[in-house]
PDB file of C-alpha atoms in Angstrom:
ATOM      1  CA  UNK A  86     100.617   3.192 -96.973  1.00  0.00           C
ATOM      2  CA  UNK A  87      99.101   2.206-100.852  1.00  0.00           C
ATOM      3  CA  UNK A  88      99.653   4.493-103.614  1.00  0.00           C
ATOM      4  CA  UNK A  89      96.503   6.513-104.817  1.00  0.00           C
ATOM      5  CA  UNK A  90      94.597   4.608-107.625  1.00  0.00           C
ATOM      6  CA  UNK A  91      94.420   7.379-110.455  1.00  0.00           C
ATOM      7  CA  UNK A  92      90.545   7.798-109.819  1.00  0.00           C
ATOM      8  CA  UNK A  93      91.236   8.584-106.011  1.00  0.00           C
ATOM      9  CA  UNK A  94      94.172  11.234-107.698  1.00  0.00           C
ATOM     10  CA  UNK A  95      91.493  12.587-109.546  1.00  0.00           C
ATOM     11  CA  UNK A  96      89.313  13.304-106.902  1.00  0.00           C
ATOM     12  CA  UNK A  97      92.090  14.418-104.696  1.00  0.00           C
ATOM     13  CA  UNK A  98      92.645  17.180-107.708  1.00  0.00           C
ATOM     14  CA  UNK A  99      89.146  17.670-107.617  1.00  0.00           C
ATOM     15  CA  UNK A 100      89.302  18.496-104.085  1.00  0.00           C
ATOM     16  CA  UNK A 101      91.847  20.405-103.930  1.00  0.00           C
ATOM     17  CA  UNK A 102      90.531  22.555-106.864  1.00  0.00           C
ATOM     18  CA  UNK A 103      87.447  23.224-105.262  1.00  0.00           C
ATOM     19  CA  UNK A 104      89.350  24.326-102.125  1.00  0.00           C
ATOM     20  CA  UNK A 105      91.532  26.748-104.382  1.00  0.00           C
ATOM     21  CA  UNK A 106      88.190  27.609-106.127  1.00  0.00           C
ATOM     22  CA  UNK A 107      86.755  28.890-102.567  1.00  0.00           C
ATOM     23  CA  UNK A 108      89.884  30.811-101.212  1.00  0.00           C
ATOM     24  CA  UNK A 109      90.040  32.866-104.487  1.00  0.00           C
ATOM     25  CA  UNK A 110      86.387  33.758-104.219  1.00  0.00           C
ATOM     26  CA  UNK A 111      87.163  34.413-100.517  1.00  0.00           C
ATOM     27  CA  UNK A 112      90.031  36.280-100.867  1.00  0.00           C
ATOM     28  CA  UNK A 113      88.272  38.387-103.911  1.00  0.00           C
ATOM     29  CA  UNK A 114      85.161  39.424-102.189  1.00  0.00           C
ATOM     30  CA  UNK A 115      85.902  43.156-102.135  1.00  0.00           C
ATOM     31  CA  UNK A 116      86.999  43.182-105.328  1.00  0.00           C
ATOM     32  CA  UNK A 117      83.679  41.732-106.803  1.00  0.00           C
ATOM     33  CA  UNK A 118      81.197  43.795-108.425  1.00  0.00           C
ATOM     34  CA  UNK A 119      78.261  43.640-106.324  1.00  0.00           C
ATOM     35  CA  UNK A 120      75.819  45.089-109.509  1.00  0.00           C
ATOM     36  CA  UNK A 121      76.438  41.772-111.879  1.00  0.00           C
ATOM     37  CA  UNK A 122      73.784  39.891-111.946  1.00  0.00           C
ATOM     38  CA  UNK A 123      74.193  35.591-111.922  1.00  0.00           C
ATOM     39  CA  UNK A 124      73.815  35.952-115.824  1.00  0.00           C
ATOM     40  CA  UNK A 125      76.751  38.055-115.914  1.00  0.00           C
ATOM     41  CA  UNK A 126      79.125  36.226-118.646  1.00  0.00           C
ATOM     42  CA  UNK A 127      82.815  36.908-117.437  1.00  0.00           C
ATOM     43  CA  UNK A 128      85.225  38.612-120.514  1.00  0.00           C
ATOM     44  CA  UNK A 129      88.465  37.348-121.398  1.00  0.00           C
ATOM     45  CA  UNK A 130      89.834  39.565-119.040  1.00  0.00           C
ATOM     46  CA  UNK A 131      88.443  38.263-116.063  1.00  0.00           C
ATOM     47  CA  UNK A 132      88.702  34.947-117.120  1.00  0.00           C
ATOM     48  CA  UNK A 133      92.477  35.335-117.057  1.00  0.00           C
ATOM     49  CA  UNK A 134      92.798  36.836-113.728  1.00  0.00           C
ATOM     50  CA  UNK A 135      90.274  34.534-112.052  1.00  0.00           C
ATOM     51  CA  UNK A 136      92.764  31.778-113.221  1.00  0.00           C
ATOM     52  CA  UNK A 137      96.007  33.924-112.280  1.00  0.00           C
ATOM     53  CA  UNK A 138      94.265  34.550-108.670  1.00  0.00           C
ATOM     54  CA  UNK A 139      93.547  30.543-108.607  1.00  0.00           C
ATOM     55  CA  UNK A 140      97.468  30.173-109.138  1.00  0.00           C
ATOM     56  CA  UNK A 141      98.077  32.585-106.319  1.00  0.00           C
ATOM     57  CA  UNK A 142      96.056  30.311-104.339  1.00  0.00           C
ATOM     58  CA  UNK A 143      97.429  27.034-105.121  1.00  0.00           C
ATOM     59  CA  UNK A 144     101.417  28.854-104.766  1.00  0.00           C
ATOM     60  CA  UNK A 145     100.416  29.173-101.300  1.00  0.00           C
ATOM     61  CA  UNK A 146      98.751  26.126-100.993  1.00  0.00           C
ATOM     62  CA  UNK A 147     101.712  24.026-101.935  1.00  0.00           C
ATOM     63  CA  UNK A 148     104.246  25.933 -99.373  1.00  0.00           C
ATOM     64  CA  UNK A 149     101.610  25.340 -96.560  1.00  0.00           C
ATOM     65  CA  UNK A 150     101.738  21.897 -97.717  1.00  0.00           C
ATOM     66  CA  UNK A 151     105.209  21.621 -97.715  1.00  0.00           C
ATOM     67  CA  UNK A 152     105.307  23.187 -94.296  1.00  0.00           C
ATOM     68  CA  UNK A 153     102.697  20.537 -92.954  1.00  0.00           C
ATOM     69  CA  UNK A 154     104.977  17.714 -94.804  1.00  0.00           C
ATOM     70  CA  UNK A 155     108.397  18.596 -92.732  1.00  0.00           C
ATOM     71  CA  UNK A 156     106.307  19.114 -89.673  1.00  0.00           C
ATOM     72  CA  UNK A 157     105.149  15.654 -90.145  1.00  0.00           C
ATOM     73  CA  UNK A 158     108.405  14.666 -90.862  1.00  0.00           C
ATOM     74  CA  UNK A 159     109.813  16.260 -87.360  1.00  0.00           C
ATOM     75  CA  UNK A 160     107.192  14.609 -85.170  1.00  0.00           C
ATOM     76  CA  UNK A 161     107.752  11.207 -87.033  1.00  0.00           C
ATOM     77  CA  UNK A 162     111.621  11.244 -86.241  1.00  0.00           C
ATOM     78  CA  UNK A 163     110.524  12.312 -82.611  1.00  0.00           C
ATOM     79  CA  UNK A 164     108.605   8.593 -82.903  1.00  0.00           C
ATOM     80  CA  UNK A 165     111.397   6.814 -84.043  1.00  0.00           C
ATOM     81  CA  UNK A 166     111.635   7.478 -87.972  1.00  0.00           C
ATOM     82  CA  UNK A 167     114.919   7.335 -89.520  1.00  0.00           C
ATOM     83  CA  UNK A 168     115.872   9.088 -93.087  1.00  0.00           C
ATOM     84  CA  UNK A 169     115.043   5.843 -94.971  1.00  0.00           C
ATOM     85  CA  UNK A 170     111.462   5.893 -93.604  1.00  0.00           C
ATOM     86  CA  UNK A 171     111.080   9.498 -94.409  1.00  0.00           C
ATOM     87  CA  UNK A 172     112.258   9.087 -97.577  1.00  0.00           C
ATOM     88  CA  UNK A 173     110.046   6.063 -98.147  1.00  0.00           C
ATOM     89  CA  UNK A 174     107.411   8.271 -97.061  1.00  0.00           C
ATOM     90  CA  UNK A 175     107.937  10.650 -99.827  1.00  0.00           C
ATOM     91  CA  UNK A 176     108.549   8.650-102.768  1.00  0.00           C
ATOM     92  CA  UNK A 177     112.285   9.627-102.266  1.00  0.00           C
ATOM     93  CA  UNK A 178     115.710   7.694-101.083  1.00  0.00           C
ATOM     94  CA  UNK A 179     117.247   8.318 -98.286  1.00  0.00           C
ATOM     95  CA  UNK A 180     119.670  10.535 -99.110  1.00  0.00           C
ATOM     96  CA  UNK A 181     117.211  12.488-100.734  1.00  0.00           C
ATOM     97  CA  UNK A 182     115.235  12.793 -97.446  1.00  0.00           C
ATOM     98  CA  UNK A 183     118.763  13.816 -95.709  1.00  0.00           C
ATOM     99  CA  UNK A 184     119.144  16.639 -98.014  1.00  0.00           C
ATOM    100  CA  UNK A 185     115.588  17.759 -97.828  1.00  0.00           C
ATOM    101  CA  UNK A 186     115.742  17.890 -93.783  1.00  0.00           C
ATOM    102  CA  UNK A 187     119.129  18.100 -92.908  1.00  0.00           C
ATOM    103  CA  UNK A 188     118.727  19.231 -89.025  1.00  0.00           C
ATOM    104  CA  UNK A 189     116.537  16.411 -87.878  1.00  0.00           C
ATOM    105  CA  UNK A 190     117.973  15.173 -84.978  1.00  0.00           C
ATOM    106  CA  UNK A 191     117.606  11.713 -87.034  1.00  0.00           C
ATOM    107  CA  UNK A 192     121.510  10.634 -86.930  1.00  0.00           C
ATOM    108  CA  UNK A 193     122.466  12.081 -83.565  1.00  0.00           C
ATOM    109  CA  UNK A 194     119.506   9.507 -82.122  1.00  0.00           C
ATOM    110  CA  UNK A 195     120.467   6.837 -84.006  1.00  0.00           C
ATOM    111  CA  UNK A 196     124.028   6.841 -83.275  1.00  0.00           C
ATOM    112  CA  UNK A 197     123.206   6.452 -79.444  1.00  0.00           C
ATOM    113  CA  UNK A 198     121.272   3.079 -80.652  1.00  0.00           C
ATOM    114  CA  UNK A 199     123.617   1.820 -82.483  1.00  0.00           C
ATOM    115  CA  UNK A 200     124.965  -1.710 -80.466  1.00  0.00           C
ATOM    116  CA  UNK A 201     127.843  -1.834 -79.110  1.00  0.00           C
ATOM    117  CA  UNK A 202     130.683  -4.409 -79.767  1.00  0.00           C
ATOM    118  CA  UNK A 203     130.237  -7.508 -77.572  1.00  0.00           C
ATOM    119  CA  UNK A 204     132.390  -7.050 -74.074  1.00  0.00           C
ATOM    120  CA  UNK A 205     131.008  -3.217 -73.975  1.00  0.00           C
ATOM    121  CA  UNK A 206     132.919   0.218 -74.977  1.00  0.00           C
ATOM    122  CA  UNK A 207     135.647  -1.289 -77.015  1.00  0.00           C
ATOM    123  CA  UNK A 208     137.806  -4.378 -77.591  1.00  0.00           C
ATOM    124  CA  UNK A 209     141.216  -2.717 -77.244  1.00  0.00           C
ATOM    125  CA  UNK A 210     140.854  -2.504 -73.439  1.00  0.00           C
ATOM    126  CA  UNK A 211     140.024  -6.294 -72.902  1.00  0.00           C
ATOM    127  CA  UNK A 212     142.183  -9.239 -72.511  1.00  0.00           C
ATOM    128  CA  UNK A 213     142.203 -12.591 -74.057  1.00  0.00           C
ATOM    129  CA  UNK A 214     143.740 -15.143 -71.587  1.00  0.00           C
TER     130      UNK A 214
END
């Protein structure tokens, strides 16, 4: 997968502004005063805590992204995804990705893929005549 282009960040951010934008209007409903009127110019005060309560927002945004992101990273190793792809993935190396999901049951698959020595098990047990 390509990098984004910085406009396609940019409207990403946009996006994802909007969305925060939303939930704190959502989330703030009660707490609006139903008496101002659309001409209603907001004070410092609320100013601040509009853009506190957008922080909230986008806090809990980024841990539900990071949940989605190692729930994509548990279905991909179910598909065959080692730690070097999920690093890749991430921008990160592969011991990075180790660290950052350490119970994948990445190595324990692998291992059992690994090939074997030519002549099976082990060489100790054969014979050279």
């Amino acid at each position: 997968m390509r990098d984004l282009t910085p406009d396609e960040r940019q409207d990403m951010r946009w996006q994802l502004s909007t969305i925060a934008i939303g939930w704190v209007q959502r989330l703030e409903e009660d707490e609006l005063d139903a008496g101002r009127g659309a001409d209603h110019e907001p004070n410092c005060a609320e100013r601040m805590r509009t853009h506190l309560a957008r922080m909230t927002v986008s806090e809990q945004m980024r841990g539900l992204l990071a949940e989605l992101v190692s729930a994509s990273a548990e279905e991909a190793v179910q598909w065959g995804a080692g730690y070097p792809q999920l690093g890749a993935a991430v921008g990160a190396s592969r011991q990075t990705a180790r660290k950052r999901w350490p119970n994948l049951p990445v190595a324990k698959r692998r291992a059992a893929e690994w090939k074997q020595p030519p002549g099976g098990i082990g060489w100790a047990g054969e014979s050279w005549v």
